[in-house]
Coordinates of C-alpha atoms in Angstrom, one line a residue:
M54 CA 15.3 12.0 2.9
S55 CA 14.1 8.9 1.1
E56 CA 10.9 8.9 -0.9
Q57 CA 9.2 6.6 1.6
K58 CA 10.0 8.9 4.5
S59 CA 8.9 11.9 2.4
S60 CA 5.6 10.2 1.6
A61 CA 5.1 9.4 5.3
V62 CA 5.7 13.1 6.2
V63 CA 3.0 14.2 3.7
H64 CA 0.7 11.5 4.9
R65 CA 1.1 12.3 8.5
Y66 CA 0.6 16.1 7.9
L67 CA -2.6 15.5 6.0
S68 CA -3.9 12.9 8.3
E69 CA -3.4 15.1 11.4
A70 CA -4.9 18.1 9.6
I71 CA -8.0 16.0 8.8
T72 CA -8.3 14.6 12.3
G73 CA -7.7 18.0 13.9
G74 CA -10.4 19.6 11.8
I75 CA -8.2 21.8 9.7
Y76 CA -9.7 20.1 6.7
Q77 CA -13.4 19.5 7.4
P78 CA -15.4 16.7 5.7
G79 CA -16.2 17.8 2.1
T80 CA -13.3 20.2 2.1
K81 CA -11.1 20.2 -1.1
L82 CA -7.5 19.5 -0.4
P83 CA -4.6 21.4 -2.1
T84 CA -3.6 20.1 -5.5
E85 CA -0.8 17.6 -5.9
R86 CA 1.3 20.4 -7.4
A87 CA 0.7 22.6 -4.5
L88 CA 1.5 19.9 -1.9
S89 CA 4.6 19.0 -3.9
T90 CA 5.8 22.6 -3.8
Q91 CA 4.9 23.0 -0.1
F92 CA 6.9 19.9 1.0
G93 CA 9.6 20.1 -1.7
V94 CA 9.0 16.6 -2.9
P95 CA 8.0 15.0 -6.3
R96 CA 4.4 14.8 -7.2
S97 CA 4.7 11.0 -7.2
T98 CA 5.6 11.2 -3.5
V99 CA 2.4 13.2 -2.8
R100 CA 0.4 10.8 -4.9
D101 CA 1.6 7.9 -2.8
A102 CA 0.6 9.6 0.4
L103 CA -2.9 10.4 -1.1
S104 CA -3.3 6.7 -2.1
I105 CA -2.8 5.6 1.5
L106 CA -5.3 8.2 2.7
E107 CA -7.8 7.1 0.1
A108 CA -7.3 3.5 1.2
E109 CA -8.0 4.6 4.7
Q110 CA -11.2 6.3 3.4
R111 CA -10.0 9.6 4.7
I112 CA -10.3 11.2 1.3
V113 CA -12.0 10.7 -2.0
R114 CA -10.6 11.7 -5.4
R115 CA -13.0 12.9 -8.1
I116 CA -11.7 12.9 -11.6
G117 CA -11.8 16.5 -13.0
S118 CA -12.7 18.0 -9.7
G119 CA -9.9 17.3 -7.2
T120 CA -9.4 15.5 -3.9
F121 CA -11.8 16.0 -1.0
V122 CA -12.0 15.0 2.7
S123 CA -14.4 12.1 3.0
S124 CA -17.8 12.7 4.5
L125 CA -17.3 9.7 6.8
H126 CA -16.6 11.2 10.2
I127 CA -13.5 9.9 12.0
S128 CA -13.1 11.2 15.5
P129 CA -9.7 11.9 16.9
A130 CA -10.2 9.1 19.5
L131 CA -11.0 6.6 16.8
A132 CA -8.0 7.6 14.7
S133 CA -5.8 7.3 17.8
N134 CA -7.1 3.8 18.6
H135 CA -6.5 2.7 15.0
L136 CA -2.9 3.8 15.2
I137 CA -2.4 2.1 18.5
A138 CA -3.9 -1.1 17.2
S139 CA -1.6 -1.0 14.2
A140 CA 1.4 -0.4 16.3
D141 CA 0.5 -3.4 18.5
L142 CA 0.3 -5.9 15.7
S143 CA 3.1 -8.4 15.3
P144 CA 4.6 -9.5 12.0
A145 CA 3.1 -12.9 12.5
E146 CA -0.4 -11.4 12.8
I147 CA 0.2 -9.3 9.7
M148 CA 1.3 -12.4 7.7
E149 CA -1.7 -14.4 8.8
A150 CA -4.0 -11.7 7.7
R151 CA -2.2 -11.3 4.4
L152 CA -2.3 -15.0 3.6
L153 CA -6.0 -15.1 4.4
I154 CA -7.0 -12.0 2.4
E155 CA -4.6 -11.3 -0.5
P156 CA -4.8 -14.5 -2.6
R157 CA -8.6 -14.1 -2.8
L158 CA -8.2 -10.6 -4.0
A159 CA -7.2 -12.1 -7.4
I160 CA -10.9 -13.0 -8.2
F161 CA -12.0 -9.4 -7.8
V162 CA -9.0 -7.8 -9.5
V163 CA -9.5 -10.1 -12.5
R164 CA -13.2 -9.0 -12.7
H165 CA -12.8 -5.3 -12.1
A166 CA -9.3 -4.0 -12.7
K167 CA -9.0 -1.2 -15.2
A168 CA -6.1 -0.2 -17.5
A169 CA -5.0 2.4 -15.0
D170 CA -4.7 -0.3 -12.3
F171 CA -2.3 -2.4 -14.5
D172 CA -0.3 0.8 -15.2
R173 CA 0.0 1.3 -11.5
F174 CA 1.2 -2.3 -11.0
E175 CA 3.9 -1.9 -13.6
E176 CA 5.0 1.4 -12.1
C177 CA 5.3 -0.2 -8.6
N178 CA 7.4 -3.0 -10.1
D179 CA 9.6 -0.7 -12.1
R180 CA 10.2 1.5 -9.2
A181 CA 10.9 -1.4 -6.8
E182 CA 13.5 -2.9 -9.3
R183 CA 15.2 0.5 -9.6
A184 CA 15.3 1.0 -5.8
N185 CA 18.7 1.9 -4.4
S186 CA 17.9 0.8 -0.9
L187 CA 15.9 -1.9 0.9
E188 CA 13.8 0.8 2.5
E189 CA 12.8 2.2 -1.0
F190 CA 12.2 -1.4 -2.2
E191 CA 9.9 -2.1 0.7
H192 CA 8.0 1.1 0.0
W193 CA 7.2 0.0 -3.5
D194 CA 6.6 -3.6 -2.5
A195 CA 3.9 -2.3 -0.1
A196 CA 2.6 0.0 -2.8
L197 CA 2.1 -2.8 -5.2
H198 CA 0.2 -4.9 -2.8
Q199 CA -2.0 -1.9 -1.9
A200 CA -2.6 -1.2 -5.6
I201 CA -3.8 -4.8 -6.1
A202 CA -6.2 -4.3 -3.2
D203 CA -7.3 -1.0 -4.7
A204 CA -8.0 -2.7 -8.1
A205 CA -10.6 -4.9 -6.5
Q206 CA -12.8 -1.8 -6.7
N207 CA -14.5 -2.6 -3.4
R208 CA -14.3 0.2 -0.8
L209 CA -14.6 -2.2 2.2
I210 CA -11.8 -4.4 0.9
V211 CA -9.7 -1.3 0.2
S212 CA -10.3 0.0 3.7
I213 CA -9.4 -3.4 5.3
Y214 CA -6.2 -3.7 3.3
G215 CA -5.3 -0.1 4.1
M216 CA -5.1 -1.3 7.8
I217 CA -2.5 -3.9 6.7
T218 CA -0.5 -1.3 4.8
A219 CA -0.6 1.0 7.9
A220 CA 0.4 -1.9 10.2
R221 CA 3.5 -2.4 8.1
D222 CA 4.5 1.2 9.0
H223 CA 3.7 0.9 12.7
T224 CA 5.3 -2.4 13.8
E225 CA 8.7 -4.0 13.9
W226 CA 7.9 -5.3 10.3
G227 CA 10.5 -3.0 8.7
E228 CA 13.4 -4.1 11.0
L229 CA 12.5 -7.7 10.5
K230 CA 12.4 -7.2 6.8
R231 CA 15.8 -5.6 6.8
R232 CA 17.3 -8.5 8.7
S233 CA 15.7 -11.1 6.5
V234 CA 16.1 -9.7 2.9
N235 CA 19.3 -10.1 0.9
A236 CA 20.0 -9.5 -2.7
E237 CA 19.0 -13.0 -3.7
R238 CA 15.7 -12.8 -1.8
R239 CA 14.9 -9.4 -3.2
A240 CA 15.5 -10.7 -6.7
A241 CA 13.2 -13.6 -6.1
Y242 CA 10.5 -11.2 -4.8
Q243 CA 10.8 -9.1 -7.9
V244 CA 10.3 -12.2 -10.1
E245 CA 7.3 -13.2 -8.1
H246 CA 5.8 -9.7 -8.3
R247 CA 6.1 -9.8 -12.1
A248 CA 4.4 -13.2 -12.2
I249 CA 1.5 -12.0 -10.1
V250 CA 1.0 -9.0 -12.3
A251 CA 1.2 -11.1 -15.5
A252 CA -1.4 -13.5 -14.2
L253 CA -3.7 -10.6 -13.2
R254 CA -3.2 -9.0 -16.6
A255 CA -4.1 -12.3 -18.3
R256 CA -7.3 -12.3 -16.2
D257 CA -6.3 -15.7 -14.9
A258 CA -7.7 -15.7 -11.4
D259 CA -6.5 -19.2 -10.5
A260 CA -2.9 -18.5 -11.6
A261 CA -2.9 -15.2 -9.9
E262 CA -4.3 -16.6 -6.6
R263 CA -1.5 -19.3 -6.6
A264 CA 1.2 -16.8 -7.5
I265 CA 0.1 -14.5 -4.6
A266 CA -0.1 -17.3 -2.1
D267 CA 3.3 -18.8 -3.2
H268 CA 4.9 -15.3 -2.9
L269 CA 3.4 -14.7 0.6
E270 CA 4.5 -18.2 1.8
R271 CA 8.0 -17.3 0.7
V272 CA 7.9 -14.0 2.5
R273 CA 6.6 -15.7 5.7
R274 CA 9.4 -18.3 5.6
N275 CA 12.0 -15.6 5.1
L276 CA 10.6 -13.3 7.8
L277 CA 9.5 -15.8 10.5
G278 CA 11.3 -19.1 9.6
Y279 CA 8.2 -21.2 9.0

């Protein structure tokens, strides 16, 4: 099983356990090590699943204490409606939202990003470039863009962008990406990802905003033909 699929399995289990009340608000979740052992996956896979849950505001992570179910109550009906909405979104709608939101994230990331955020950016780029399959590359591509949103250090922005990340998992996005990406385009994406991170690290909001917008315009042309 690929790391992306393994992460999705862990995410689905924890999400359903939270929605179903197995883990109540305020409950401490098992450690990364315990979940890694339970599912037979690397801790990095568990960490990816937890990052998505955190972006969805399902959990909160407290340094030195552990990971806890958020005190924000999400009913099963609301969770179901969110998944249905994600599944109904088209790639064109996703790209429109990304082009509206992501370039402007540069301002907040430049202001608020911490050393750990830049380490995460580099990890995502490194893992994407070492990916042995397009599926694995797409996983780390999405992880990088989510990490950039996380680095804005704004819970509402993180939550909103978490919906975009979720939509990429629940639509025909993956199939369209597989049909549109070849080795040359993947290499171009990797160069653009590096340029985005370099501009953010330099705290150059204007350059980062342009780099993100240019990258997303290329993705849209490759995916949708315009």
